[in-house]
Amino acid sequence: MQQHKSNGTLRILADPGFRELTSARAKLRWSLSVVTLIMFFGFIVVISTARGALGAMIPGSAIPVGLLLTLAVIGLVVVLTGIYVMRCNSRFDELARAVKQEFGR
Amino acid sequence: MKVRSLFIALLTSLPFTATAEAAATTTRGPNWIAIGMFLVIVVTTLVITFRSAGSTKSKAGFYTAGHAITPLQNGLAIAGDFLSAAAFLGISALIYANGFDGMLYALGFLTGWPIVLFLMSERMRNLGSYTFADAVAYRLDRTPIRLVAAFGSLVVVLFYLIAQMVGAGKVIELLFGVNYLFAVIGVGILMILYVAVGGMQATTWVQITKAALLLCGGTLMGIVVLWKFGFSFGDLLTAAGKVHPKGTAILSPGGFFAEPVSAISLGLALVFGTAGLPHILMRFFTVKDAESARKSVFYATTCIAYFCLIIPLLGFGAVAILMPDPSYFNVGASGQFNKITDLIGGPNMASIHLAQAMGGPILLGFISAVAFATILAVVAGLTLAGASAVSHDIYGQVIAKGQASEAREVWVSKVAAITIGIVAVLLAYAFENQNVAFMAGLALSVAASCNFPVLATVIFWRGTTTRGAVAGGLAGLIAAVVLVVASKIVWVAVFKFPAPLFPYDNPALFSMPLAFLFIWLFSITDQTARAARERKSFDEQFVQSEIGMLQADSPAPASS
């Protein structure tokens, strides 16, 4: 049982389609994660260092810069998840299906 | 039977206590609209529950609603699970009291979601079937690792549950004039019924109902507030800055995040804690495959982000509209009152009072009912996650070694749900007058320091062994709890010592790296045959986690 399974595993691991899928997806996953974390923790550092600048109003309005930035970061979070989901839907699902079909399960 | 007696109890006691309360405070009569809507929610959710009863005969039905929830439904349910009363009432209260700083909490809560999506959701669905422990036990030794995972889950669930139940008791006491103990027992009975009778199917639909109500209620309030200020966000902020005791300082970053160590520590707990919450991770098994799990996180993130955009309207709106009006405050004999702490029922009631101010008793009734539904959905999700950890991980996989019949395991989880419900009610009663704010934070810290490091290393690092994962998980768990106890929020606020032993408010910056360090250290030094086998089976786990070859109902028997 274990033997049979690991043979199948090795064959899938060596499959070019599988390799393309996993390396491209890993690249997307880790780069988006890093962007998200830098954005959030960078924002925290900015807040704790540049408090005065963030409290200034945007010229011609009564909305402070910091608040607008926060709202923008909220929007960006959705955009980042959207990018990941769109890439997966349009590309990775196809690749995964092809691999699964090839190995007949 | 239980249902009928609950109804009789509700119907007989509610109006009386409500009237008594009204007479005592003399500000408002019993809000019949609120009570009516509250009953509508109770009846609707119970109908959902009893219609779902047939779905709980099999394990898959009980734990995961047969993996048959659609991505959109699951996305709403995740949002419903995540946006607790602490998020709705708590964050609007933080904005009410501190302005801008409150917004950062909302942002922290949201930022956990992309991480969940990128790192967890799809792999979780591919590797597990019922609980997140399935995924960590895929290639590790079943008994010890499931015990650690189940223990981590139960600690998180229990702390979160106490925080929610105490909050629920207070909110219901205030909204409906019901006695605290009775409110807590009522919530306990309802959540036990949802989970024990309706399983995941009922819990999911309670969460969907709540998410829809919360998003609609929030939108309605947001529109009304904006309308009051001529649809100008700037005018709203200006008005808020004029009447807040801190003045325009509420529009810029304040003291909360002035100290970077505490701020980053809190950020870590918020971001990575979300990726380790057992009741959230469990939701990925309710859909049919990894693709649907991923889509459901996108829907959930969108809903939560939308909510984060509404919440400042409510918080700043409450400042601008409530603060100039003394009738919302407990005014002292001298006519003086504190615009934050003297708000009737405390700052947590800011959104509720705002509803009264903007739309009279009808909007107040609706928003109160939304708050109530919010509480119910979250506690039900937590109870189900706790019950599954007991029945599937501890009973099914550790005690019965996977040999228990489905009917037996489902029976155990129903008993576990009832037990957890009773324990939660007792603890909520015991903690009535304690400051429980630290418990929600502690739950997130434990999730970030125990569940998340174990999951992340098992999934992504070939070198992880059972010994490492167990040592790291326990180290993170113990460190998080000990550091919270030694920090100001417990050591000074609860135990009344003059100075905290641990200077920061949140332990995650220390306990999370400690967990990773222990996992690494105890894994690389593990030279047993079992460790070699576990490293070798990483390939198979990798294939399964990437493309889910065995999209079966049971976890692959790698560790058996």
mmCIF file with all atom_site columns, N, CA and C in Angstrom, chain A residues 5 9 13 21-22 25 29-30 32-33 36 40 43 47-48 51 55 62 64 66-67 70 73 77-78 81-82 84 88-89 93 97 100 105, chain B residues 100 104 107-108 111 114 118-119 122-123 234 237-238 251-254 257-258 263 291 294-295 298 305 308 460 539-540 546-547 549-550:
data_model
loop_
_atom_site.group_PDB
_atom_site.id
_atom_site.type_symbol
_atom_site.label_atom_id
_atom_site.label_alt_id
_atom_site.label_comp_id
_atom_site.label_asym_id
_atom_site.label_entity_id
_atom_site.label_seq_id
_atom_site.pdbx_PDB_ins_code
_atom_site.Cartn_x
_atom_site.Cartn_y
_atom_site.Cartn_z
_atom_site.occupancy
_atom_site.B_iso_or_equiv
_atom_site.pdbx_formal_charge
_atom_site.auth_seq_id
_atom_site.auth_comp_id
_atom_site.auth_asym_id
_atom_site.auth_atom_id
_atom_site.pdbx_PDB_model_num
ATOM 1   N N  . LYS A 1 5   ? 1.708   3.698  -3.242  1.00 0.00 ? 5   LYS A N  1
ATOM 2   C CA . LYS A 1 5   ? 1.380   5.103  -3.156  1.00 0.00 ? 5   LYS A CA 1
ATOM 3   C C  . LYS A 1 5   ? 2.613   5.978  -3.456  1.00 0.00 ? 5   LYS A C  1
ATOM 4   N N  . THR A 1 9   ? 3.327   8.957  -6.130  1.00 0.00 ? 9   THR A N  1
ATOM 5   C CA . THR A 1 9   ? 3.762   10.273 -5.677  1.00 0.00 ? 9   THR A CA 1
ATOM 6   C C  . THR A 1 9   ? 4.992   10.727 -6.452  1.00 0.00 ? 9   THR A C  1
ATOM 7   N N  . LEU A 1 13  ? 5.381   13.967 -8.769  1.00 0.00 ? 13  LEU A N  1
ATOM 8   C CA . LEU A 1 13  ? 6.386   14.981 -8.464  1.00 0.00 ? 13  LEU A CA 1
ATOM 9   C C  . LEU A 1 13  ? 7.269   15.285 -9.669  1.00 0.00 ? 13  LEU A C  1
ATOM 10  N N  . LEU A 1 21  ? 2.797   23.919 -12.128 1.00 0.00 ? 21  LEU A N  1
ATOM 11  C CA . LEU A 1 21  ? 1.703   24.360 -11.264 1.00 0.00 ? 21  LEU A CA 1
ATOM 12  C C  . LEU A 1 21  ? 2.218   24.770 -9.899  1.00 0.00 ? 21  LEU A C  1
ATOM 13  N N  . THR A 1 22  ? 2.979   23.863 -9.253  1.00 0.00 ? 22  THR A N  1
ATOM 14  C CA . THR A 1 22  ? 3.362   24.137 -7.864  1.00 0.00 ? 22  THR A CA 1
ATOM 15  C C  . THR A 1 22  ? 4.362   25.278 -7.765  1.00 0.00 ? 22  THR A C  1
ATOM 16  N N  . ARG A 1 25  ? 2.509   28.609 -8.546  1.00 0.00 ? 25  ARG A N  1
ATOM 17  C CA . ARG A 1 25  ? 1.553   28.959 -7.493  1.00 0.00 ? 25  ARG A CA 1
ATOM 18  C C  . ARG A 1 25  ? 2.299   29.366 -6.218  1.00 0.00 ? 25  ARG A C  1
ATOM 19  N N  . ARG A 1 29  ? 1.883   32.800 -4.277  1.00 0.00 ? 29  ARG A N  1
ATOM 20  C CA . ARG A 1 29  ? 1.436   32.747 -2.888  1.00 0.00 ? 29  ARG A CA 1
ATOM 21  C C  . ARG A 1 29  ? 2.394   33.494 -1.965  1.00 0.00 ? 29  ARG A C  1
ATOM 22  N N  . TRP A 1 30  ? 3.695   33.196 -2.103  1.00 0.00 ? 30  TRP A N  1
ATOM 23  C CA . TRP A 1 30  ? 4.641   33.810 -1.173  1.00 0.00 ? 30  TRP A CA 1
ATOM 24  C C  . TRP A 1 30  ? 4.834   35.287 -1.468  1.00 0.00 ? 30  TRP A C  1
ATOM 25  N N  . LEU A 1 32  ? 2.610   37.394 -2.727  1.00 0.00 ? 32  LEU A N  1
ATOM 26  C CA . LEU A 1 32  ? 1.444   38.136 -2.228  1.00 0.00 ? 32  LEU A CA 1
ATOM 27  C C  . LEU A 1 32  ? 1.431   38.187 -0.699  1.00 0.00 ? 32  LEU A C  1
ATOM 28  N N  . SER A 1 33  ? 1.851   37.084 -0.057  1.00 0.00 ? 33  SER A N  1
ATOM 29  C CA . SER A 1 33  ? 1.897   37.081 1.413   1.00 0.00 ? 33  SER A CA 1
ATOM 30  C C  . SER A 1 33  ? 2.872   38.130 1.912   1.00 0.00 ? 33  SER A C  1
ATOM 31  N N  . THR A 1 36  ? 1.458   41.587 1.494   1.00 0.00 ? 36  THR A N  1
ATOM 32  C CA . THR A 1 36  ? 0.436   41.859 2.508   1.00 0.00 ? 36  THR A CA 1
ATOM 33  C C  . THR A 1 36  ? 1.078   42.206 3.850   1.00 0.00 ? 36  THR A C  1
ATOM 34  N N  . PHE A 1 40  ? 0.972   45.767 5.909   1.00 0.00 ? 40  PHE A N  1
ATOM 35  C CA . PHE A 1 40  ? 0.347   45.938 7.224   1.00 0.00 ? 40  PHE A CA 1
ATOM 36  C C  . PHE A 1 40  ? 1.349   46.394 8.280   1.00 0.00 ? 40  PHE A C  1
ATOM 37  N N  . PHE A 1 43  ? 2.721   49.780 7.693   1.00 0.00 ? 43  PHE A N  1
ATOM 38  C CA . PHE A 1 43  ? 1.743   50.794 8.082   1.00 0.00 ? 43  PHE A CA 1
ATOM 39  C C  . PHE A 1 43  ? 1.796   51.046 9.587   1.00 0.00 ? 43  PHE A C  1
ATOM 40  N N  . ILE A 1 47  ? 2.741   54.500 11.402  1.00 0.00 ? 47  ILE A N  1
ATOM 41  C CA . ILE A 1 47  ? 1.850   55.118 12.379  1.00 0.00 ? 47  ILE A CA 1
ATOM 42  C C  . ILE A 1 47  ? 2.591   55.472 13.657  1.00 0.00 ? 47  ILE A C  1
ATOM 43  N N  . SER A 1 48  ? 3.475   54.538 14.103  1.00 0.00 ? 48  SER A N  1
ATOM 44  C CA . SER A 1 48  ? 4.131   54.827 15.376  1.00 0.00 ? 48  SER A CA 1
ATOM 45  C C  . SER A 1 48  ? 5.278   55.828 15.223  1.00 0.00 ? 48  SER A C  1
ATOM 46  N N  . ARG A 1 51  ? 3.266   60.156 13.364  1.00 0.00 ? 51  ARG A N  1
ATOM 47  C CA . ARG A 1 51  ? 1.889   60.411 13.780  1.00 0.00 ? 51  ARG A CA 1
ATOM 48  C C  . ARG A 1 51  ? 1.370   61.762 13.314  1.00 0.00 ? 51  ARG A C  1
ATOM 49  N N  . GLY A 1 55  ? -1.944  62.881 10.751  1.00 0.00 ? 55  GLY A N  1
ATOM 50  C CA . GLY A 1 55  ? -3.093  63.628 11.258  1.00 0.00 ? 55  GLY A CA 1
ATOM 51  C C  . GLY A 1 55  ? -3.444  64.834 10.404  1.00 0.00 ? 55  GLY A C  1
ATOM 52  N N  . ALA A 1 62  ? -11.779 67.751 4.696   1.00 0.00 ? 62  ALA A N  1
ATOM 53  C CA . ALA A 1 62  ? -11.666 67.625 6.145   1.00 0.00 ? 62  ALA A CA 1
ATOM 54  C C  . ALA A 1 62  ? -11.337 66.185 6.529   1.00 0.00 ? 62  ALA A C  1
ATOM 55  N N  . PRO A 1 64  ? -8.492  63.387 7.237   1.00 0.00 ? 64  PRO A N  1
ATOM 56  C CA . PRO A 1 64  ? -7.056  63.294 7.485   1.00 0.00 ? 64  PRO A CA 1
ATOM 57  C C  . PRO A 1 64  ? -6.380  62.229 6.615   1.00 0.00 ? 64  PRO A C  1
ATOM 58  N N  . GLY A 1 66  ? -4.110  59.970 7.350   1.00 0.00 ? 66  GLY A N  1
ATOM 59  C CA . GLY A 1 66  ? -4.022  58.641 7.950   1.00 0.00 ? 66  GLY A CA 1
ATOM 60  C C  . GLY A 1 66  ? -5.282  57.833 7.746   1.00 0.00 ? 66  GLY A C  1
ATOM 61  N N  . LEU A 1 67  ? -6.415  58.487 7.921   1.00 0.00 ? 67  LEU A N  1
ATOM 62  C CA . LEU A 1 67  ? -7.686  57.778 7.789   1.00 0.00 ? 67  LEU A CA 1
ATOM 63  C C  . LEU A 1 67  ? -7.896  57.317 6.352   1.00 0.00 ? 67  LEU A C  1
ATOM 64  N N  . THR A 1 70  ? -5.749  54.349 5.714   1.00 0.00 ? 70  THR A N  1
ATOM 65  C CA . THR A 1 70  ? -6.327  53.134 6.298   1.00 0.00 ? 70  THR A CA 1
ATOM 66  C C  . THR A 1 70  ? -7.399  52.560 5.379   1.00 0.00 ? 70  THR A C  1
ATOM 67  N N  . VAL A 1 73  ? -5.772  50.937 2.474   1.00 0.00 ? 73  VAL A N  1
ATOM 68  C CA . VAL A 1 73  ? -5.191  49.629 2.781   1.00 0.00 ? 73  VAL A CA 1
ATOM 69  C C  . VAL A 1 73  ? -6.286  48.563 2.833   1.00 0.00 ? 73  VAL A C  1
ATOM 70  N N  . VAL A 1 77  ? -6.304  45.200 0.483   1.00 0.00 ? 77  VAL A N  1
ATOM 71  C CA . VAL A 1 77  ? -6.398  43.812 0.968   1.00 0.00 ? 77  VAL A CA 1
ATOM 72  C C  . VAL A 1 77  ? -7.347  43.022 0.063   1.00 0.00 ? 77  VAL A C  1
ATOM 73  N N  . VAL A 1 78  ? -8.474  43.641 -0.263  1.00 0.00 ? 78  VAL A N  1
ATOM 74  C CA . VAL A 1 78  ? -9.431  42.956 -1.133  1.00 0.00 ? 78  VAL A CA 1
ATOM 75  C C  . VAL A 1 78  ? -8.826  42.752 -2.524  1.00 0.00 ? 78  VAL A C  1
ATOM 76  N N  . THR A 1 81  ? -6.402  39.748 -2.436  1.00 0.00 ? 81  THR A N  1
ATOM 77  C CA . THR A 1 81  ? -7.078  38.443 -2.452  1.00 0.00 ? 81  THR A CA 1
ATOM 78  C C  . THR A 1 81  ? -7.718  38.209 -3.821  1.00 0.00 ? 81  THR A C  1
ATOM 79  N N  . GLY A 1 82  ? -8.227  39.297 -4.415  1.00 0.00 ? 82  GLY A N  1
ATOM 80  C CA . GLY A 1 82  ? -8.829  39.177 -5.740  1.00 0.00 ? 82  GLY A CA 1
ATOM 81  C C  . GLY A 1 82  ? -7.826  38.715 -6.789  1.00 0.00 ? 82  GLY A C  1
ATOM 82  N N  . TYR A 1 84  ? -5.152  36.919 -6.327  1.00 0.00 ? 84  TYR A N  1
ATOM 83  C CA . TYR A 1 84  ? -4.845  35.508 -6.118  1.00 0.00 ? 84  TYR A CA 1
ATOM 84  C C  . TYR A 1 84  ? -5.958  34.614 -6.663  1.00 0.00 ? 84  TYR A C  1
ATOM 85  N N  . CYS A 1 88  ? -5.726  32.004 -9.844  1.00 0.00 ? 88  CYS A N  1
ATOM 86  C CA . CYS A 1 88  ? -6.005  30.578 -9.633  1.00 0.00 ? 88  CYS A CA 1
ATOM 87  C C  . CYS A 1 88  ? -7.120  30.110 -10.557 1.00 0.00 ? 88  CYS A C  1
ATOM 88  N N  . ASN A 1 89  ? -8.192  30.892 -10.611 1.00 0.00 ? 89  ASN A N  1
ATOM 89  C CA . ASN A 1 89  ? -9.330  30.489 -11.444 1.00 0.00 ? 89  ASN A CA 1
ATOM 90  C C  . ASN A 1 89  ? -8.928  30.370 -12.903 1.00 0.00 ? 89  ASN A C  1
ATOM 91  N N  . ASP A 1 93  ? -6.236  26.231 -11.842 1.00 0.00 ? 93  ASP A N  1
ATOM 92  C CA . ASP A 1 93  ? -7.234  25.164 -11.799 1.00 0.00 ? 93  ASP A CA 1
ATOM 93  C C  . ASP A 1 93  ? -7.134  24.274 -13.029 1.00 0.00 ? 93  ASP A C  1
ATOM 94  N N  . ARG A 1 97  ? -6.261  20.329 -12.963 1.00 0.00 ? 97  ARG A N  1
ATOM 95  C CA . ARG A 1 97  ? -7.182  19.359 -13.558 1.00 0.00 ? 97  ARG A CA 1
ATOM 96  C C  . ARG A 1 97  ? -6.443  18.452 -14.539 1.00 0.00 ? 97  ARG A C  1
ATOM 97  N N  . LYS A 1 100 ? -4.433  15.909 -12.641 1.00 0.00 ? 100 LYS A N  1
ATOM 98  C CA . LYS A 1 100 ? -5.295  14.888 -12.043 1.00 0.00 ? 100 LYS A CA 1
ATOM 99  C C  . LYS A 1 100 ? -5.803  13.918 -13.100 1.00 0.00 ? 100 LYS A C  1
ATOM 100 N N  . ARG A 1 105 ? -7.220  9.982  -11.384 1.00 0.00 ? 105 ARG A N  1
ATOM 101 C CA . ARG A 1 105 ? -7.983  9.775  -10.165 1.00 0.00 ? 105 ARG A CA 1
ATOM 102 C C  . ARG A 1 105 ? -9.130  10.737 -10.041 1.00 0.00 ? 105 ARG A C  1
ATOM 103 N N  . PHE B 2 100 ? -9.373  57.340 15.493  1.00 0.00 ? 100 PHE B N  1
ATOM 104 C CA . PHE B 2 100 ? -8.541  56.671 14.490  1.00 0.00 ? 100 PHE B CA 1
ATOM 105 C C  . PHE B 2 100 ? -7.977  55.327 14.954  1.00 0.00 ? 100 PHE B C  1
ATOM 106 N N  . LEU B 2 104 ? -7.569  50.902 13.367  1.00 0.00 ? 104 LEU B N  1
ATOM 107 C CA . LEU B 2 104 ? -6.434  50.006 13.146  1.00 0.00 ? 104 LEU B CA 1
ATOM 108 C C  . LEU B 2 104 ? -6.764  48.589 13.589  1.00 0.00 ? 104 LEU B C  1
ATOM 109 N N  . LEU B 2 107 ? -8.509  47.099 10.767  1.00 0.00 ? 107 LEU B N  1
ATOM 110 C CA . LEU B 2 107 ? -7.560  46.747 9.709   1.00 0.00 ? 107 LEU B CA 1
ATOM 111 C C  . LEU B 2 107 ? -6.807  45.459 10.064  1.00 0.00 ? 107 LEU B C  1
ATOM 112 N N  . GLY B 2 108 ? -6.400  45.335 11.335  1.00 0.00 ? 108 GLY B N  1
ATOM 113 C CA . GLY B 2 108 ? -5.689  44.130 11.770  1.00 0.00 ? 108 GLY B CA 1
ATOM 114 C C  . GLY B 2 108 ? -6.546  42.890 11.616  1.00 0.00 ? 108 GLY B C  1
ATOM 115 N N  . THR B 2 111 ? -6.594  41.992 7.918   1.00 0.00 ? 111 THR B N  1
ATOM 116 C CA . THR B 2 111 ? -5.351  41.588 7.261   1.00 0.00 ? 111 THR B CA 1
ATOM 117 C C  . THR B 2 111 ? -5.034  40.111 7.458   1.00 0.00 ? 111 THR B C  1
ATOM 118 N N  . PRO B 2 114 ? -6.104  37.679 3.883   1.00 0.00 ? 114 PRO B N  1
ATOM 119 C CA . PRO B 2 114 ? -5.263  37.262 2.753   1.00 0.00 ? 114 PRO B CA 1
ATOM 120 C C  . PRO B 2 114 ? -4.305  36.151 3.150   1.00 0.00 ? 114 PRO B C  1
ATOM 121 N N  . PHE B 2 118 ? -3.939  32.747 1.153   1.00 0.00 ? 118 PHE B N  1
ATOM 122 C CA . PHE B 2 118 ? -2.735  32.338 0.433   1.00 0.00 ? 118 PHE B CA 1
ATOM 123 C C  . PHE B 2 118 ? -2.143  31.056 1.017   1.00 0.00 ? 118 PHE B C  1
ATOM 124 N N  . LEU B 2 119 ? -2.122  30.951 2.344   1.00 0.00 ? 119 LEU B N  1
ATOM 125 C CA . LEU B 2 119 ? -1.376  29.854 2.955   1.00 0.00 ? 119 LEU B CA 1
ATOM 126 C C  . LEU B 2 119 ? -2.235  28.678 3.390   1.00 0.00 ? 119 LEU B C  1
ATOM 127 N N  . GLU B 2 122 ? -6.801  26.413 0.801   1.00 0.00 ? 122 GLU B N  1
ATOM 128 C CA . GLU B 2 122 ? -6.832  25.300 -0.156  1.00 0.00 ? 122 GLU B CA 1
ATOM 129 C C  . GLU B 2 122 ? -6.149  24.055 0.401   1.00 0.00 ? 122 GLU B C  1
ATOM 130 N N  . ARG B 2 123 ? -4.986  24.256 1.050   1.00 0.00 ? 123 ARG B N  1
ATOM 131 C CA . ARG B 2 123 ? -4.253  23.125 1.602   1.00 0.00 ? 123 ARG B CA 1
ATOM 132 C C  . ARG B 2 123 ? -5.054  22.440 2.686   1.00 0.00 ? 123 ARG B C  1
ATOM 133 N N  . GLY B 2 234 ? -16.235 64.176 5.271   1.00 0.00 ? 234 GLY B N  1
ATOM 134 C CA . GLY B 2 234 ? -15.459 65.244 5.898   1.00 0.00 ? 234 GLY B CA 1
ATOM 135 C C  . GLY B 2 234 ? -16.277 66.011 6.937   1.00 0.00 ? 234 GLY B C  1
ATOM 136 N N  . LEU B 2 237 ? -16.602 63.954 10.060  1.00 0.00 ? 237 LEU B N  1
ATOM 137 C CA . LEU B 2 237 ? -15.387 63.963 10.874  1.00 0.00 ? 237 LEU B CA 1
ATOM 138 C C  . LEU B 2 237 ? -15.220 65.289 11.601  1.00 0.00 ? 237 LEU B C  1
ATOM 139 N N  . THR B 2 238 ? -15.518 66.387 10.893  1.00 0.00 ? 238 THR B N  1
ATOM 140 C CA . THR B 2 238 ? -15.398 67.705 11.517  1.00 0.00 ? 238 THR B CA 1
ATOM 141 C C  . THR B 2 238 ? -16.343 67.806 12.714  1.00 0.00 ? 238 THR B C  1
ATOM 142 N N  . LEU B 2 251 ? -8.795  62.238 15.162  1.00 0.00 ? 251 LEU B N  1
ATOM 143 C CA . LEU B 2 251 ? -8.664  61.989 13.719  1.00 0.00 ? 251 LEU B CA 1
ATOM 144 C C  . LEU B 2 251 ? -7.257  61.558 13.329  1.00 0.00 ? 251 LEU B C  1
ATOM 145 N N  . SER B 2 252 ? -6.321  61.590 14.277  1.00 0.00 ? 252 SER B N  1
ATOM 146 C CA . SER B 2 252 ? -4.970  61.151 13.940  1.00 0.00 ? 252 SER B CA 1
ATOM 147 C C  . SER B 2 252 ? -4.540  60.044 14.906  1.00 0.00 ? 252 SER B C  1
ATOM 148 N N  . PRO B 2 253 ? -3.477  59.304 14.568  1.00 0.00 ? 253 PRO B N  1
ATOM 149 C CA . PRO B 2 253 ? -3.045  58.191 15.418  1.00 0.00 ? 253 PRO B CA 1
ATOM 150 C C  . PRO B 2 253 ? -2.757  58.671 16.835  1.00 0.00 ? 253 PRO B C  1
ATOM 151 N N  . GLY B 2 254 ? -3.235  57.892 17.810  1.00 0.00 ? 254 GLY B N  1
ATOM 152 C CA . GLY B 2 254 ? -3.054  58.289 19.202  1.00 0.00 ? 254 GLY B CA 1
ATOM 153 C C  . GLY B 2 254 ? -2.088  57.371 19.918  1.00 0.00 ? 254 GLY B C  1
ATOM 154 N N  . PHE B 2 257 ? -0.837  52.911 19.370  1.00 0.00 ? 257 PHE B N  1
ATOM 155 C CA . PHE B 2 257 ? 0.213   52.313 18.560  1.00 0.00 ? 257 PHE B CA 1
ATOM 156 C C  . PHE B 2 257 ? 1.497   53.137 18.625  1.00 0.00 ? 257 PHE B C  1
ATOM 157 N N  . ALA B 2 258 ? 1.603   53.934 19.704  1.00 0.00 ? 258 ALA B N  1
ATOM 158 C CA . ALA B 2 258 ? 2.776   54.784 19.825  1.00 0.00 ? 258 ALA B CA 1
ATOM 159 C C  . ALA B 2 258 ? 4.007   53.942 20.106  1.00 0.00 ? 258 ALA B C  1
ATOM 160 N N  . ALA B 2 263 ? 2.570   47.326 19.454  1.00 0.00 ? 263 ALA B N  1
ATOM 161 C CA . ALA B 2 263 ? 1.765   47.425 18.239  1.00 0.00 ? 263 ALA B CA 1
ATOM 162 C C  . ALA B 2 263 ? 2.034   46.246 17.312  1.00 0.00 ? 263 ALA B C  1
ATOM 163 N N  . GLU B 2 291 ? -10.904 24.480 -4.574  1.00 0.00 ? 291 GLU B N  1
ATOM 164 C CA . GLU B 2 291 ? -11.317 25.616 -5.389  1.00 0.00 ? 291 GLU B CA 1
ATOM 165 C C  . GLU B 2 291 ? -12.435 26.387 -4.677  1.00 0.00 ? 291 GLU B C  1
ATOM 166 N N  . ARG B 2 294 ? -11.156 28.294 -1.627  1.00 0.00 ? 294 ARG B N  1
ATOM 167 C CA . ARG B 2 294 ? -10.503 29.547 -1.988  1.00 0.00 ? 294 ARG B CA 1
ATOM 168 C C  . ARG B 2 294 ? -11.531 30.625 -2.320  1.00 0.00 ? 294 ARG B C  1
ATOM 169 N N  . LYS B 2 295 ? -12.526 30.275 -3.124  1.00 0.00 ? 295 LYS B N  1
ATOM 170 C CA . LYS B 2 295 ? -13.531 31.276 -3.483  1.00 0.00 ? 295 LYS B CA 1
ATOM 171 C C  . LYS B 2 295 ? -14.276 31.764 -2.249  1.00 0.00 ? 295 LYS B C  1
ATOM 172 N N  . PHE B 2 298 ? -12.492 34.495 -0.540  1.00 0.00 ? 298 PHE B N  1
ATOM 173 C CA . PHE B 2 298 ? -12.598 35.769 -1.246  1.00 0.00 ? 298 PHE B CA 1
ATOM 174 C C  . PHE B 2 298 ? -13.919 36.468 -0.899  1.00 0.00 ? 298 PHE B C  1
ATOM 175 N N  . ALA B 2 305 ? -14.158 43.286 4.640   1.00 0.00 ? 305 ALA B N  1
ATOM 176 C CA . ALA B 2 305 ? -13.594 44.586 4.258   1.00 0.00 ? 305 ALA B CA 1
ATOM 177 C C  . ALA B 2 305 ? -14.702 45.629 4.143   1.00 0.00 ? 305 ALA B C  1
ATOM 178 N N  . CYS B 2 308 ? -15.513 46.756 7.429   1.00 0.00 ? 308 CYS B N  1
ATOM 179 C CA . CYS B 2 308 ? -14.476 47.660 7.958   1.00 0.00 ? 308 CYS B CA 1
ATOM 180 C C  . CYS B 2 308 ? -14.645 49.076 7.412   1.00 0.00 ? 308 CYS B C  1
ATOM 181 N N  . PHE B 2 460 ? 4.430   23.268 5.358   1.00 0.00 ? 460 PHE B N  1
ATOM 182 C CA . PHE B 2 460 ? 5.429   23.832 4.445   1.00 0.00 ? 460 PHE B CA 1
ATOM 183 C C  . PHE B 2 460 ? 6.850   23.334 4.653   1.00 0.00 ? 460 PHE B C  1
ATOM 184 N N  . ASP B 2 539 ? 6.625   14.256 0.748   1.00 0.00 ? 539 ASP B N  1
ATOM 185 C CA . ASP B 2 539 ? 6.328   14.301 -0.684  1.00 0.00 ? 539 ASP B CA 1
ATOM 186 C C  . ASP B 2 539 ? 4.864   13.986 -0.958  1.00 0.00 ? 539 ASP B C  1
ATOM 187 N N  . GLU B 2 540 ? 4.413   12.923 -0.316  1.00 0.00 ? 540 GLU B N  1
ATOM 188 C CA . GLU B 2 540 ? 3.042   12.502 -0.555  1.00 0.00 ? 540 GLU B CA 1
ATOM 189 C C  . GLU B 2 540 ? 2.063   13.565 -0.048  1.00 0.00 ? 540 GLU B C  1
ATOM 190 N N  . GLU B 2 546 ? -1.303  20.018 -2.708  1.00 0.00 ? 546 GLU B N  1
ATOM 191 C CA . GLU B 2 546 ? -1.331  20.868 -3.899  1.00 0.00 ? 546 GLU B CA 1
ATOM 192 C C  . GLU B 2 546 ? -2.524  20.579 -4.808  1.00 0.00 ? 546 GLU B C  1
ATOM 193 N N  . ILE B 2 547 ? -2.781  19.295 -5.058  1.00 0.00 ? 547 ILE B N  1
ATOM 194 C CA . ILE B 2 547 ? -3.852  19.020 -6.021  1.00 0.00 ? 547 ILE B CA 1
ATOM 195 C C  . ILE B 2 547 ? -4.964  18.137 -5.481  1.00 0.00 ? 547 ILE B C  1
ATOM 196 N N  . MET B 2 549 ? -5.376  14.846 -4.633  1.00 0.00 ? 549 MET B N  1
ATOM 197 C CA . MET B 2 549 ? -5.658  13.654 -5.432  1.00 0.00 ? 549 MET B CA 1
ATOM 198 C C  . MET B 2 549 ? -6.740  12.792 -4.799  1.00 0.00 ? 549 MET B C  1
ATOM 199 N N  . LEU B 2 550 ? -6.670  12.658 -3.489  1.00 0.00 ? 550 LEU B N  1
ATOM 200 C CA . LEU B 2 550 ? -7.662  11.809 -2.839  1.00 0.00 ? 550 LEU B CA 1
ATOM 201 C C  . LEU B 2 550 ? -8.764  12.709 -2.305  1.00 0.00 ? 550 LEU B C  1
#
